């Protein structure tokens, strides 16, 4: 089991989640974060911290976001580790809850 960052994080990237992770298993891309599935210990601490509810446990990941399971695993191998919270993008609020953001994911 792992926790998974889903579509709502794209272009929001608040990073509150990284502050609470006891094993520092978040990795950062230009406009999205991912969780390394082999490092996540399923503590569930990060899930309630996300202001846009972008984090799910693997078994609660919505059907239309299943692609994010593989995306988290793939990108966590490529992107750098992030362990401290940073400022959200200036337009993060405008992107909260917007649908179809997958196409906007930058690698
Ligand atoms: Fe980190 Fe726990 Fe969230 Fe996994 S569930 S990413 S270990 S805070
Ligand atoms: Fe993304 Fe939410 Fe973390 S927007 S960076 S999953 S706090």
GROMACS .gro file of C-alpha atoms and ligand atoms in nm:
model
  122
    1UNK     CA    1   0.000   0.000   0.000
    2UNK     CA    2   0.099   0.356  -0.057
    3UNK     CA    3  -0.052   0.701  -0.061
    4UNK     CA    4  -0.083   0.870  -0.399
    5UNK     CA    5  -0.083   1.236  -0.508
    6UNK     CA    6  -0.367   1.292  -0.752
    7UNK     CA    7  -0.474   1.541  -1.014
    8UNK     CA    8  -0.580   1.819  -0.778
    9UNK     CA    9  -0.218   1.886  -0.685
   10UNK     CA   10  -0.127   1.991  -1.040
   11UNK     CA   11  -0.062   2.368  -1.050
   12UNK     CA   12  -0.161   2.399  -0.682
   13UNK     CA   13   0.144   2.239  -0.516
   14UNK     CA   14   0.088   2.376  -0.166
   15UNK     CA   15   0.357   2.146  -0.015
   16UNK     CA   16   0.192   2.130   0.330
   17UNK     CA   17   0.214   1.754   0.281
   18UNK     CA   18   0.594   1.737   0.290
   19UNK     CA   19   0.613   1.897   0.635
   20UNK     CA   20   0.442   1.604   0.804
   21UNK     CA   21   0.590   1.307   0.620
   22UNK     CA   22   0.805   1.112   0.868
   23UNK     CA   23   1.005   0.937   0.596
   24UNK     CA   24   1.051   1.229   0.352
   25UNK     CA   25   0.913   1.038   0.055
   26UNK     CA   26   0.780   1.332  -0.150
   27UNK     CA   27   0.945   1.426  -0.479
   28UNK     CA   28   0.900   1.755  -0.661
   29UNK     CA   29   0.842   1.839  -1.024
   30UNK     CA   30   0.775   2.180  -1.183
   31UNK     CA   31   0.404   2.191  -1.092
   32UNK     CA   32   0.325   1.866  -0.909
   33UNK     CA   33   0.449   1.647  -0.626
   34UNK     CA   34   0.457   1.269  -0.607
   35UNK     CA   35   0.500   1.007  -0.336
   36UNK     CA   36   0.754   0.726  -0.372
   37UNK     CA   37   0.545   0.411  -0.329
   38UNK     CA   38   0.834   0.202  -0.195
   39UNK     CA   39   0.920   0.459   0.071
   40UNK     CA   40   0.571   0.556   0.192
   41UNK     CA   41   0.487   0.384   0.523
   42UNK     CA   42   0.109   0.445   0.496
   43UNK     CA   43   0.095   0.663   0.805
   44UNK     CA   44  -0.184   0.879   0.652
   45UNK     CA   45  -0.048   1.199   0.808
   46UNK     CA   46  -0.021   1.383   0.478
   47UNK     CA   47  -0.375   1.322   0.353
   48UNK     CA   48  -0.558   1.574   0.577
   49UNK     CA   49  -0.284   1.836   0.536
   50UNK     CA   50  -0.348   1.900   0.167
   51UNK     CA   51  -0.566   2.212   0.124
   52UNK     CA   52  -0.708   2.079  -0.205
   53UNK     CA   53  -0.756   1.715  -0.096
   54UNK     CA   54  -0.520   1.583  -0.361
   55UNK     CA   55  -0.382   1.289  -0.160
   56UNK     CA   56  -0.546   0.948  -0.146
   57UNK     CA   57  -0.462   0.612  -0.005
   58UNK     CA   58  -0.404   0.371  -0.291
   59UNK     CA   59  -0.725   0.182  -0.225
   60UNK     CA   60  -0.933   0.502  -0.222
   61UNK     CA   61  -0.790   0.653  -0.538
   62UNK     CA   62  -1.087   0.745  -0.761
   63UNK     CA   63  -1.139   0.532  -1.069
   64UNK     CA   64  -1.071   0.822  -1.305
   65UNK     CA   65  -0.735   0.890  -1.135
   66UNK     CA   66  -0.586   0.541  -1.151
   67UNK     CA   67  -0.319   0.668  -1.391
   68UNK     CA   68  -0.169   0.862  -1.100
   69UNK     CA   69  -0.063   0.542  -0.927
   70UNK     CA   70   0.189   0.474  -1.201
   71UNK     CA   71   0.275   0.840  -1.245
   72UNK     CA   72   0.375   0.871  -0.877
   73UNK     CA   73   0.597   0.563  -0.903
   74UNK     CA   74   0.756   0.674  -1.229
   75UNK     CA   75   0.821   1.039  -1.142
   76UNK     CA   76   0.946   0.965  -0.788
   77UNK     CA   77   1.241   0.791  -0.951
   78UNK     CA   78   1.325   1.097  -1.160
   79UNK     CA   79   1.238   1.407  -0.957
   80UNK     CA   80   1.436   1.546  -0.659
   81UNK     CA   81   1.332   1.485  -0.300
   82UNK     CA   82   1.151   1.769  -0.119
   83UNK     CA   83   1.152   1.782   0.261
   84UNK     CA   84   1.047   2.135   0.348
   85UNK     CA   85   0.738   2.336   0.272
   86UNK     CA   86   0.774   2.622   0.026
   87UNK     CA   87   0.547   2.896  -0.107
   88UNK     CA   88   0.259   2.786  -0.327
   89UNK     CA   89   0.251   2.913  -0.686
   90UNK     CA   90   0.094   3.263  -0.695
   91UNK     CA   91  -0.202   3.138  -0.899
   92UNK     CA   92  -0.259   2.820  -0.692
   93UNK     CA   93  -0.603   2.935  -0.574
   94UNK     CA   94  -0.726   2.979  -0.931
   95UNK     CA   95  -0.642   2.617  -1.010
   96UNK     CA   96  -0.800   2.461  -0.704
   97UNK     CA   97  -1.056   2.199  -0.800
   98UNK     CA   98  -1.023   2.259  -1.175
   99UNK     CA   99  -1.089   1.944  -1.383
  100UNK     CA  100  -0.869   1.790  -1.652
  101UNK     CA  101  -0.536   1.917  -1.524
  102UNK     CA  102  -0.342   1.605  -1.624
  103UNK     CA  103  -0.259   1.761  -1.963
  104UNK     CA  104  -0.093   2.050  -1.775
  105UNK     CA  105   0.147   1.828  -1.582
  106UNK     CA  106   0.504   1.942  -1.652
  107UNK     CA  107   0.790   1.697  -1.630
  108LIG    FE1  108   0.457   1.022   0.394
  108LIG    FE2  109   0.282   0.902   0.557
  108LIG    FE3  110   0.197   1.044   0.347
  108LIG    FE4  111   0.318   0.812   0.307
  108LIG     S1  112   0.121   0.842   0.409
  108LIG     S2  113   0.356   1.003   0.195
  108LIG     S3  114   0.468   0.812   0.472
  108LIG     S4  115   0.306   1.125   0.526
  109LIG    FE1  116   0.010   1.895  -0.372
  109LIG    FE2  117  -0.152   1.910  -0.169
  109LIG    FE3  118   0.095   1.847  -0.128
  109LIG     S1  119  -0.150   2.047  -0.344
  109LIG     S2  120   0.202   1.957  -0.286
  109LIG     S3  121  -0.049   1.729  -0.243
  109LIG     S4  122  -0.029   1.976   0.001
   0.00000   0.00000   0.00000
